[in-house]
Amino acid sequence: MAGWSCLVTGAGGFLGQRIIQLLVEEKGLQEVRALDRVFRPGLREEFSKLQSKVKLTLLEGDIQDEQFIKRACQGTSAVIHAASIIDVLNVIPREIMMNVNLKGTQILLEACAQASVPIFIYTSTIEVAGPNSYREVIQNACEEDHLETTWSAAYPYSKKLAERAVLAANGWALKDGGTLYTCALRPTYIYGEGSPFLRGFVDQALKNNGILPHNSKLSIANPVYVGNVAWAHILALRALRDPEKAPNIQGQFYYISDDTPHQSYDHLNYNLTKEWGFCLDSRMSLPIWLTYWLGFLLEMVSFLLSPFYRYRPPFNRHLVTMSNSVFTFSYKKAQRDLGYEPLFSWEKAKQKTTAWVGSLVGQRKAGLGTKTH
């Protein structure tokens, strides 16, 4: 398979960029096709610097455009499918979520079969496993526990069905007589420089005298650094290309975490921002059970108003459950089958993320300075 090529979808996203940066270092790789709906100008410049290492082709288009996807897959040796819409507040209409996350994945799988692409790696999420109740304690869960979300919210539901489609496609016959081999990676909550969630928390805190929003103090999660998730994708790709390792990986899914300490989401945000003077809100918060039922009432209001007005509740039961659960996972199976070891330590990940938070604070102060002069 000398002189191989790889297509990465969602290449302009938080995780996709990191996958591209690591992928261009792979041996024998001739071309990376980076696909996304649109690339911001700054990222185009960053990617152009990688051209010295490998041919990097930027493809702008819609994952639902069958002809575009067929052309993107033509002559490709592997696909890493990291594109999806993440929405925890049900802001995006359900139909769009299902079309992009599920239908887009199905279109891509069909295109791989037609273009005889033998390897397909899917970026899934732990949300396909739950949590289903904030009362349930799940610690160091593994793949053999067969956890599955019972939520019908568009994001976890669309990702669950898409992952199922990917794993069911393992063993498909390709047009050239070959076979399609697939696997899925389920990262825990991803943090790191560029995180849209962390950016949102920092923005909120900057508007509130440096006080971070606190709504997840009772959770215990094992967050994972974005660079380690990207590294797991590279190792999955190597393993599926290795005739000795591949049989153990085909049709499998893997939880991806790292050695970031298990902590609440609130404490993670605090640990990544405290160097810049941010602090946690010390005020009393409502009991979880009460917040949960308030979420239910807000969902009902949204539903009743839907024929006349699109009301977007500030939170819902699914978000309350996710944000307040004990829900952690082991990466031992990925360690065993993929040879996965985190590339970045917690200290390094924290250092890189904290420095990025500092740049956000600096931008904000510079912006305020501009306004006052």
XYZ file of C-alpha atoms in Angstrom:
373
model
C 0.000 0.000 0.000
C 2.916 2.360 -0.714
C 1.795 5.756 -1.929
C -1.546 5.781 -0.140
C -4.025 8.606 0.482
C -6.562 9.503 3.166
C -9.759 11.562 3.233
C -10.644 13.361 6.496
C -14.134 14.814 6.893
C -14.756 17.623 9.381
C -11.130 18.586 8.704
C -11.673 22.238 9.653
C -13.155 21.370 13.043
C -11.684 21.339 16.551
C -10.619 17.674 16.271
C -10.252 17.426 12.475
C -7.428 19.998 12.379
C -5.406 17.933 14.887
C -5.970 14.742 12.919
C -4.629 16.444 9.768
C -1.546 17.771 11.613
C -0.612 14.269 12.819
C -1.659 12.488 9.626
C 0.769 14.386 7.370
C 3.660 12.748 9.276
C 2.604 9.194 8.273
C 4.985 7.084 6.191
C 4.261 6.581 2.506
C 1.331 9.001 2.557
C 1.054 10.845 -0.749
C -2.146 12.867 -0.329
C -4.470 14.060 2.398
C -7.898 15.232 1.306
C -9.297 17.602 3.905
C -13.065 17.944 3.547
C -15.349 20.393 5.312
C -18.314 22.587 4.553
C -16.113 25.678 4.673
C -12.555 26.471 5.837
C -11.831 29.724 7.661
C -9.045 31.788 6.016
C -6.594 31.386 8.935
C -6.877 27.616 8.755
C -6.242 27.611 5.019
C -2.912 29.336 5.744
C -2.033 26.821 8.479
C -2.827 23.893 6.201
C -0.830 25.399 3.319
C 2.301 25.171 5.553
C 1.816 21.384 5.658
C 2.060 21.149 1.859
C 5.841 20.627 2.133
C 5.223 17.288 3.871
C 2.455 15.855 1.703
C -0.020 16.910 -0.971
C -2.925 18.480 0.934
C -6.140 19.011 -1.022
C -8.895 21.132 0.544
C -12.411 20.105 -0.478
C -15.301 22.407 0.432
C -18.775 20.925 0.174
C -21.735 19.284 1.868
C -21.550 15.793 3.369
C -25.080 15.244 1.978
C -24.028 15.964 -1.627
C -23.710 12.435 -3.037
C -21.825 13.394 -6.221
C -19.356 15.558 -4.296
C -18.734 12.753 -1.768
C -18.246 10.172 -4.556
C -15.605 12.370 -6.183
C -13.905 12.967 -2.817
C -13.605 9.198 -2.209
C -12.332 8.293 -5.680
C -8.805 6.876 -5.520
C -8.618 7.135 -1.723
C -7.086 4.432 0.495
C -8.836 5.332 3.782
C -11.492 7.613 5.265
C -11.526 9.201 8.727
C -15.052 10.501 9.249
C -14.883 13.186 11.950
C -17.614 15.485 10.574
C -20.789 15.915 12.603
C -23.012 18.567 14.135
C -22.743 18.688 17.933
C -25.749 20.242 19.632
C -26.612 19.679 23.297
C -29.326 22.344 23.523
C -31.513 21.195 20.607
C -30.920 24.544 18.913
C -30.491 22.966 15.469
C -33.629 21.419 13.910
C -33.754 17.648 14.363
C -34.057 16.996 10.631
C -30.759 18.794 9.917
C -28.993 16.843 12.695
C -30.265 13.512 11.376
C -29.415 14.417 7.772
C -25.828 15.433 8.533
C -24.917 12.959 11.287
C -26.747 9.860 10.041
C -27.582 10.300 6.362
C -24.202 11.937 5.669
C -22.455 8.904 7.212
C -24.560 6.498 5.130
C -23.761 8.452 1.940
C -20.053 8.311 2.782
C -20.163 4.549 3.434
C -21.902 3.946 0.083
C -19.324 6.143 -1.667
C -16.512 4.074 -0.094
C -18.097 0.866 -1.397
C -18.407 2.337 -4.908
C -14.901 3.834 -4.902
C -13.370 0.682 -3.320
C -12.018 2.469 -0.234
C -11.046 -0.366 2.159
C -10.732 1.501 5.497
C -13.328 3.625 7.329
C -12.752 5.105 10.813
C -15.678 6.838 12.500
C -15.478 9.490 15.227
C -18.302 8.545 17.567
C -18.905 9.828 21.116
C -19.477 8.454 24.625
C -22.952 9.980 24.343
C -24.004 6.870 22.381
C -23.453 5.041 25.700
C -25.293 7.500 27.971
C -25.525 8.686 30.697
C -29.211 7.796 30.932
C -29.769 8.952 34.527
C -27.891 11.299 36.855
C -28.593 8.803 39.659
C -26.699 6.009 37.901
C -22.980 5.680 38.704
C -20.795 4.420 35.826
C -17.077 4.275 36.656
C -14.249 2.961 34.469
C -16.730 1.366 32.088
C -15.408 -0.718 29.201
C -16.665 -1.831 25.786
C -17.901 -5.162 27.166
C -20.440 -3.353 29.384
C -22.673 -2.770 26.299
C -23.925 0.616 27.494
C -26.399 2.367 25.208
C -28.146 5.730 25.370
C -31.915 5.727 25.739
C -32.219 9.445 24.888
C -34.140 10.428 21.773
C -32.405 13.852 21.641
C -31.115 14.386 18.109
C -27.379 14.413 18.846
C -26.930 11.150 20.812
C -29.630 9.413 18.748
C -28.127 10.392 15.368
C -24.615 9.421 16.516
C -25.822 6.075 17.876
C -27.509 5.168 14.579
C -24.539 6.409 12.534
C -22.059 4.361 14.595
C -24.313 1.332 14.218
C -24.348 1.832 10.420
C -20.535 2.107 10.336
C -19.948 -1.071 12.343
C -22.612 -2.952 10.344
C -20.791 -1.956 7.120
C -17.673 -3.837 8.248
C -17.178 -6.676 5.761
C -19.077 -5.009 2.893
C -17.952 -6.071 -0.575
C -16.207 -3.281 -2.494
C -16.686 -2.651 -6.198
C -13.164 -3.919 -6.998
C -13.798 -7.184 -5.133
C -12.062 -6.057 -1.940
C -13.615 -5.696 1.521
C -14.510 -2.639 3.615
C -13.147 -2.663 7.164
C -14.515 -0.220 9.745
C -14.076 0.776 13.369
C -15.411 3.549 15.636
C -13.772 5.635 18.362
C -15.820 6.978 21.278
C -13.900 9.860 22.886
C -14.943 11.124 26.315
C -15.492 14.904 26.712
C -12.801 16.567 24.566
C -10.994 19.679 25.815
C -8.009 21.631 24.540
C -7.058 24.842 22.757
C -9.799 25.750 20.302
C -12.572 23.962 22.250
C -15.880 25.646 21.352
C -17.348 24.672 24.747
C -14.433 26.057 26.754
C -14.471 29.220 24.618
C -18.163 29.638 25.525
C -17.458 29.232 29.264
C -14.589 31.735 29.089
C -16.761 34.249 27.207
C -19.508 33.899 29.838
C -17.019 34.331 32.682
C -15.435 37.404 31.088
C -18.874 39.021 31.055
C -19.388 38.046 34.695
C -16.264 39.409 36.471
C -14.299 36.194 35.888
C -16.868 33.960 37.589
C -17.248 30.690 35.689
C -20.752 29.279 35.216
C -21.263 26.329 37.564
C -23.856 23.717 36.746
C -21.785 20.519 36.837
C -20.159 20.452 40.255
C -21.482 16.967 41.128
C -20.316 15.319 37.903
C -17.290 13.048 37.677
C -15.949 12.773 34.150
C -12.650 11.738 32.603
C -12.041 14.447 30.022
C -9.626 13.753 27.163
C -7.195 16.153 25.482
C -7.903 16.808 21.788
C -4.337 15.880 20.744
C -4.737 12.432 22.313
C -8.039 11.830 20.504
C -6.379 12.764 17.198
C -3.499 10.382 18.020
C -5.980 7.534 18.642
C -7.343 8.074 15.106
C -3.840 7.771 13.639
C -3.222 4.556 15.590
C -6.586 3.110 14.456
C -5.626 3.917 10.873
C -2.217 2.249 11.263
C -3.811 -0.802 12.884
C -6.427 -1.257 10.141
C -3.643 -1.001 7.528
C -1.607 -3.668 9.358
C -2.619 -7.192 8.200
C -1.640 -8.673 11.595
C -3.513 -6.176 13.801
C -6.503 -5.494 11.537
C -8.582 -8.664 12.247
C -8.894 -7.711 15.962
C -10.067 -4.181 15.151
C -12.481 -4.653 12.264
C -16.064 -3.887 13.293
C -15.010 -2.806 16.823
C -15.552 0.383 18.817
C -13.159 1.882 21.355
C -13.493 4.289 24.268
C -10.781 6.952 24.063
C -9.704 8.783 27.213
C -6.294 9.658 28.681
C -4.630 10.366 32.019
C -6.420 13.653 32.701
C -7.598 13.360 36.356
C -11.245 12.396 36.850
C -13.021 15.584 37.939
C -16.232 17.529 37.546
C -16.724 19.605 34.391
C -16.765 22.705 36.613
C -13.375 21.824 38.109
C -11.932 21.095 34.691
C -12.954 24.591 33.535
C -11.486 26.068 36.726
C -8.198 24.127 36.391
C -7.778 25.372 32.819
C -8.561 29.025 33.570
C -7.524 29.789 37.189
C -4.099 31.078 36.076
C -5.955 34.009 34.481
C -7.918 34.882 37.630
C -11.117 32.943 36.893
C -13.014 31.448 39.824
C -15.986 29.189 40.437
C -19.349 30.605 41.480
C -19.660 30.012 45.243
C -23.409 30.606 45.381
C -25.776 27.769 46.223
C -27.258 26.018 43.210
C -30.613 24.285 42.876
C -30.788 20.550 43.687
C -30.295 18.389 40.584
C -33.753 16.808 40.825
C -35.357 20.262 40.767
C -33.189 21.433 37.831
C -34.092 18.228 35.989
C -37.838 18.813 36.339
C -37.441 22.489 35.444
C -35.754 21.235 32.278
C -38.779 19.039 31.636
C -41.166 22.015 32.069
C -39.073 24.140 29.693
C -39.164 21.314 27.111
C -42.972 21.211 27.451
C -43.209 24.991 26.956
C -41.001 24.675 23.860
C -43.180 21.857 22.512
C -46.467 23.734 23.133
C -45.156 26.905 21.507
C -43.626 25.080 18.527
C -46.596 25.563 16.124
C -46.294 29.359 16.528
C -42.824 30.145 17.882
C -39.431 28.413 18.178
C -38.552 28.723 21.862
C -35.069 27.448 22.772
C -34.832 26.512 26.461
C -31.544 27.438 28.218
C -31.227 23.789 29.337
C -33.062 20.464 29.081
C -33.185 17.112 30.901
C -30.567 15.560 28.654
C -28.065 18.362 29.358
C -28.789 18.273 33.115
C -28.186 14.502 33.132
C -24.979 14.714 31.092
C -23.600 17.571 33.195
C -24.274 15.943 36.584
C -23.440 12.272 36.177
C -20.624 10.044 37.369
C -19.621 8.676 33.969
C -16.039 7.518 33.325
C -14.342 5.092 30.950
C -11.226 2.966 30.623
C -9.053 3.067 27.494
C -7.558 -0.417 28.083
C -9.093 -1.983 24.982
C -7.611 0.780 22.772
C -4.309 0.236 24.576
C -4.433 -3.503 23.860
C -5.680 -3.485 20.243
C -4.400 -0.156 18.888
C -1.275 0.267 21.002
C -2.803 3.537 22.236
C -0.883 5.504 24.839
C -1.668 9.211 25.331
C 0.754 11.390 23.371
C 0.241 14.361 25.737
C 0.369 14.215 29.550
C -2.220 16.031 31.686
C 0.431 18.627 32.583
C 1.278 19.299 28.918
C -2.389 19.369 27.889
C -3.228 21.750 30.743
C -0.277 23.998 29.860
C -1.248 24.242 26.168
C -4.944 24.819 26.938
C -4.218 27.398 29.662
C -1.967 29.336 27.271
C -4.805 29.404 24.721
C -7.257 30.667 27.382
C -4.727 33.443 28.076
C -4.818 34.430 24.399
C -8.633 34.673 24.582
C -8.377 36.905 27.669
C -5.791 39.057 25.886
C -8.019 39.409 22.802
C -10.938 40.418 24.976
C -8.899 43.045 26.844
C -7.475 44.382 23.573
C -11.032 44.611 22.210
C -12.221 46.526 25.269
C -9.179 48.815 25.017
C -10.055 49.601 21.401
C -13.641 50.447 22.374
C -12.626 52.843 25.164
C -10.218 54.891 23.020
